[in-house]
Short mmCIF file of C-alpha atoms and ligand atoms in Angstrom, two decimals:
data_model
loop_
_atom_site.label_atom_id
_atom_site.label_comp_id
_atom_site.label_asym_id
_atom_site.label_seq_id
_atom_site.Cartn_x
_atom_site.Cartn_y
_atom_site.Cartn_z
CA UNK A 4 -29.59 39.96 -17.36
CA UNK A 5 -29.58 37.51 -20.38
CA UNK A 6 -25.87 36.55 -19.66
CA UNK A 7 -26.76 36.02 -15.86
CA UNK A 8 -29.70 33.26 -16.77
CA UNK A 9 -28.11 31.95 -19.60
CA UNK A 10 -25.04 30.85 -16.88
CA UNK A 11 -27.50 30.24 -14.05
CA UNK A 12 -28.79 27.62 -16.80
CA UNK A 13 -25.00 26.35 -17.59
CA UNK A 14 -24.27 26.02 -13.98
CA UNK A 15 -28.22 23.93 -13.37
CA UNK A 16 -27.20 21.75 -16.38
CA UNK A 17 -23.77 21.18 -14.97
CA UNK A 18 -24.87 20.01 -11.77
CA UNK A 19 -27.58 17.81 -13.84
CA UNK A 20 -24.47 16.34 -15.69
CA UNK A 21 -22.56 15.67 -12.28
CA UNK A 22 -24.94 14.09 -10.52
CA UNK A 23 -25.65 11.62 -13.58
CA UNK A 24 -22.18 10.75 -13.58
CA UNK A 25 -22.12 10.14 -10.18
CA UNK A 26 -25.15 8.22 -10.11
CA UNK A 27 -23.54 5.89 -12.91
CA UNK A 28 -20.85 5.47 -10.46
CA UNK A 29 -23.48 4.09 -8.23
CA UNK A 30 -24.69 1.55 -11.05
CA UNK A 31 -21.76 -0.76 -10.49
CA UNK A 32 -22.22 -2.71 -7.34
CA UNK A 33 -21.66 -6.14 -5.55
CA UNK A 34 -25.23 -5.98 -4.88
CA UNK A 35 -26.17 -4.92 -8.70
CA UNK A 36 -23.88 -8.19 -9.74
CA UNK A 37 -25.87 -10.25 -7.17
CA UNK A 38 -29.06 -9.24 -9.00
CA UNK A 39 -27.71 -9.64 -12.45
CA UNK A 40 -26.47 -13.36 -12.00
CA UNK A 41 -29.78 -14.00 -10.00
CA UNK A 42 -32.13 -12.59 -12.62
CA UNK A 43 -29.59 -14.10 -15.79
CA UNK A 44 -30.45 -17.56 -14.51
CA UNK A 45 -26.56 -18.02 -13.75
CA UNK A 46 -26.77 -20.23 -10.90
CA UNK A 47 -29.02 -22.18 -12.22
CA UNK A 48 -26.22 -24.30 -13.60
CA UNK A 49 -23.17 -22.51 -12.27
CA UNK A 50 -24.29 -23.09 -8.25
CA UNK A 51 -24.11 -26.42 -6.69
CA UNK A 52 -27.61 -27.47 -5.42
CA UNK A 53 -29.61 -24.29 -6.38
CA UNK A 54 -31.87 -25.59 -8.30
CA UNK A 55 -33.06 -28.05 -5.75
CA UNK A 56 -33.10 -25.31 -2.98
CA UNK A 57 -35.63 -23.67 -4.65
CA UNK A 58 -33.09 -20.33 -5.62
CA UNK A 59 -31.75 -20.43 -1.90
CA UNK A 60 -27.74 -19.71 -2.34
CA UNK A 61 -25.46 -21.48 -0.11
CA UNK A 62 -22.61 -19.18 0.01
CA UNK A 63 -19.89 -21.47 -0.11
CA UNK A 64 -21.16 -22.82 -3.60
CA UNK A 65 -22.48 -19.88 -5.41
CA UNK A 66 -20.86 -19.66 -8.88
CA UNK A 67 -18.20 -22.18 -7.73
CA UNK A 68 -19.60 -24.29 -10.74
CA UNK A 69 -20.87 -28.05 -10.61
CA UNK A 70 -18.59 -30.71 -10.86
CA UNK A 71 -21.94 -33.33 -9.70
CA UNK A 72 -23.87 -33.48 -13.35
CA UNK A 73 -22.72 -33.41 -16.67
CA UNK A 74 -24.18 -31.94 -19.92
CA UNK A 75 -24.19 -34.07 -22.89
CA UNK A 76 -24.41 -33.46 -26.22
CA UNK A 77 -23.10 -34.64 -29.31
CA UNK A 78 -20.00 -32.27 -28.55
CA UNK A 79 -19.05 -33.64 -25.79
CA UNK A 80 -19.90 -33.65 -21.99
CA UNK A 81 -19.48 -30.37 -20.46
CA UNK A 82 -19.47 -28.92 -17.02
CA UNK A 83 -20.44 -25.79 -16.03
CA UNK A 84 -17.12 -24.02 -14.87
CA UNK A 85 -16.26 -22.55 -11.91
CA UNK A 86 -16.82 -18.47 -12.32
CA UNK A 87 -15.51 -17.49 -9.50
CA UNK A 88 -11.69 -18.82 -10.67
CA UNK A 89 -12.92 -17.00 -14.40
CA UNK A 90 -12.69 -13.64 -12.59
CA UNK A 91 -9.99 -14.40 -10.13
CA UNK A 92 -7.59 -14.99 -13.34
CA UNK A 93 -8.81 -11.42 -14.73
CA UNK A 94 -8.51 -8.33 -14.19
CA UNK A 95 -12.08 -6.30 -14.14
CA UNK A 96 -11.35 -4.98 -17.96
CA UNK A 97 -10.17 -8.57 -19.01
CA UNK A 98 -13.32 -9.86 -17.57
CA UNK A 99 -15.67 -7.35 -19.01
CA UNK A 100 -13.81 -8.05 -22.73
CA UNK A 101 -13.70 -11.34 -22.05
CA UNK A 102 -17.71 -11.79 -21.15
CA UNK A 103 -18.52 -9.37 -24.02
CA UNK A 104 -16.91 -11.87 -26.93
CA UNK A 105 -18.14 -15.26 -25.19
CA UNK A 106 -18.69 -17.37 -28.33
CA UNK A 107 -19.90 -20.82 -29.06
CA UNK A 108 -19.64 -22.51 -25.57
CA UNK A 109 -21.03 -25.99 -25.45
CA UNK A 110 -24.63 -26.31 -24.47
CA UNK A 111 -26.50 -25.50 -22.95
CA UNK A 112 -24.14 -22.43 -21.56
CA UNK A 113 -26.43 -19.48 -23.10
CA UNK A 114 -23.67 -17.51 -24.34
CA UNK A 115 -25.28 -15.02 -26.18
CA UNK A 116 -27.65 -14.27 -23.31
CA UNK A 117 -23.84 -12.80 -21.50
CA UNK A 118 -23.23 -11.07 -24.42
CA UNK A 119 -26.51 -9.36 -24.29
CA UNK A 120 -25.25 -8.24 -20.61
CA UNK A 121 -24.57 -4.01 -20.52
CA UNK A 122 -21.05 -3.28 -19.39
CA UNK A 123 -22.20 -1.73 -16.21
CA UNK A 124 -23.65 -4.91 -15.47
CA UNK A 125 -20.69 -6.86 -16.30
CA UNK A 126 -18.43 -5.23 -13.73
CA UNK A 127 -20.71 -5.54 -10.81
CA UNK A 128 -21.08 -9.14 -12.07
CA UNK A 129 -17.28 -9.12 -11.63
CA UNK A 130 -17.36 -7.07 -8.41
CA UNK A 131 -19.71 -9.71 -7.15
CA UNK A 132 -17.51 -12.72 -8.53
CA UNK A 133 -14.70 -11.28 -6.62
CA UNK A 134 -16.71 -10.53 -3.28
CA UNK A 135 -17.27 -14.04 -3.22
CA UNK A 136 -13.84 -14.79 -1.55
CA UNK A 137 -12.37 -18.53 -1.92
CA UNK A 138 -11.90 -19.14 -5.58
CA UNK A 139 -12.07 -22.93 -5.24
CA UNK A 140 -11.01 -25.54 -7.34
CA UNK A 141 -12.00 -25.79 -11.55
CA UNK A 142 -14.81 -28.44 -12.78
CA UNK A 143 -13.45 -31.00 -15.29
CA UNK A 144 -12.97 -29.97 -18.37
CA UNK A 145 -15.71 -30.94 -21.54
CA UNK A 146 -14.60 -33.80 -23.03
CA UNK A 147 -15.72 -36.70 -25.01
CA UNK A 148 -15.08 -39.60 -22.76
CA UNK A 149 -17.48 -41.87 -20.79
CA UNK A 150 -18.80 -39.50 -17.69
CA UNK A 151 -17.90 -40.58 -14.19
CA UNK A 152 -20.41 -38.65 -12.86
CA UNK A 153 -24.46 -38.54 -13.23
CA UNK A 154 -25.24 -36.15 -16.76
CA UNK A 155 -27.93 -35.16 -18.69
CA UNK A 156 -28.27 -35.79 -22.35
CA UNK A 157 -29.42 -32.71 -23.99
CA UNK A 158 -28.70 -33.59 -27.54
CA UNK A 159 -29.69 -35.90 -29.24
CA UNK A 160 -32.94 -35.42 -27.69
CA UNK A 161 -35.35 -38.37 -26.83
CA UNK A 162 -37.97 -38.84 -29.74
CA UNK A 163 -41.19 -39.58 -28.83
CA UNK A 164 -42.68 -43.31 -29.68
CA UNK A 165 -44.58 -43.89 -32.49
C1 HEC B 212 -28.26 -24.04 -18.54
C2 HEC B 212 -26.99 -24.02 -17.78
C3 HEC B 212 -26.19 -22.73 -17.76
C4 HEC B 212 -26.64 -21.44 -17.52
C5 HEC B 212 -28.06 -20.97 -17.26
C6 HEC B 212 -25.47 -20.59 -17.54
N1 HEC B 212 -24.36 -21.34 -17.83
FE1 HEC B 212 -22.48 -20.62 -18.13
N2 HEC B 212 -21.86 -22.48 -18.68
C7 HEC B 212 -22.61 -23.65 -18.60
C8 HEC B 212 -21.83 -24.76 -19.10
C9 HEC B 212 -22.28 -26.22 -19.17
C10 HEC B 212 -20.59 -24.23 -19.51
C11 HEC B 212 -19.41 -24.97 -20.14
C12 HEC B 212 -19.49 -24.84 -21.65
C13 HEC B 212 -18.27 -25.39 -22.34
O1 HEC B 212 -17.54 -26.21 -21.76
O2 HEC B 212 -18.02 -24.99 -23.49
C14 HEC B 212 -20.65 -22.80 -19.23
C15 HEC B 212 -19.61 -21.90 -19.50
C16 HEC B 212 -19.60 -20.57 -19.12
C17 HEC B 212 -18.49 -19.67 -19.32
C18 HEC B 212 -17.18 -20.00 -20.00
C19 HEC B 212 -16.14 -20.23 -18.96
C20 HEC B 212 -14.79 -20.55 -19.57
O3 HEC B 212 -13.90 -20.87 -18.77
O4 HEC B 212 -14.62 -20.46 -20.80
C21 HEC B 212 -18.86 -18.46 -18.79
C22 HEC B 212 -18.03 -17.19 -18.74
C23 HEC B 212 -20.20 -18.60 -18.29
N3 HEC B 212 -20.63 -19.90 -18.50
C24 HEC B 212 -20.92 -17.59 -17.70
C25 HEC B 212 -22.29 -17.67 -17.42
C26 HEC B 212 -23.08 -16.55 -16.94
C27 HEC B 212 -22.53 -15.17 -16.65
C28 HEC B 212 -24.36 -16.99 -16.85
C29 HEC B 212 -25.57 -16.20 -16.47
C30 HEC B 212 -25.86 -15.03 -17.26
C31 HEC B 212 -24.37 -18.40 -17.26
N4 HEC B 212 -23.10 -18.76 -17.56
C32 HEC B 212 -25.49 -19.22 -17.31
C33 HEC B 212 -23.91 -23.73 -18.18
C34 HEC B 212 -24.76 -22.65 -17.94
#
């Protein structure tokens, strides 16, 4: 009798374990990544015009990055990149390594807010990336030369007048 409920108790807790594991299967989504880059203020730089459409995402922009506006700071004037073409040129692990490490990007990329990301999260950000479809073209690169186009100087910031 003992034996009998102790593996009736095996087999509950195996069945526990499997449907864990395949709800964790279920964690990684296109839909999950949508949230993620939604809720981790992503396109707030790295989509064309969202800002100004009050969070609306035109499809054939989102995470394409913004070539329009510049970020300066005394390191240069950066761009937010393109993310789609960052996943296209990775595989999912490369991706998921490659988020995890992000280190000392220019401003005012919030790199340590990706590194904060869970690697669940990561590959449906991927997934998502990838869903996207047209990889599009990169944004300049940061340099330290005159802008061409509009930017924002984010350092040094304006003082105040006395
Ligand atoms: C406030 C604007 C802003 C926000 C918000 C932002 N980024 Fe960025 N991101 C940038 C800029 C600008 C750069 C370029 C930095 C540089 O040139 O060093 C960048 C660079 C990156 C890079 C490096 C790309 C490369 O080719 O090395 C990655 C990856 C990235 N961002 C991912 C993200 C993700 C994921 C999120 C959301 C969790 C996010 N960013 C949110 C502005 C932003």
């Amino acid at each position: 009798m003992a034996a009998r409920a102790a593996r009736n108790t095996l087999s509950v807790l195996a069945a526990i374990a499997l449907s864990g594991a395949a709800s964790g299967q279920e964690k990684v989504s296109v839909e999950q990544g949508l949230y993620i880059s939604v809720i981790g203020g992503c396109h707030d730089c790295h989509t064309q015009g969202y800002r100004e459409a009050g969070g609306k995402i035109d499809p054939t922009k989102a995470m394409k990055g913004d070539a329009s506006i510049g970020w300066q700071s005394r390191l240069g004037v950066a761009y937010a990149p393109n993310l789609r073409l960052f996943a296209f040129i990775r595989d999912e692990d490369g991706f998921v390594q490659d988020m995890a490490d992000l280190h000392e990007t220019l401003p005012p990329m919030p790199w340590y807010n990706v590194r904060a990301i869970k690697e669940d999260d990561l590959r449906s950000l991927y997934r998502y990336l990838i869903s996207l479809g047209d990889a599009g073209k990169p944004v300049p690169l940061a340099s330290h030369e005159e802008p061409k186009t509009p930017y924002i100087t984010i350092d040094p910031p304006t003082m105040p007048k006395k």
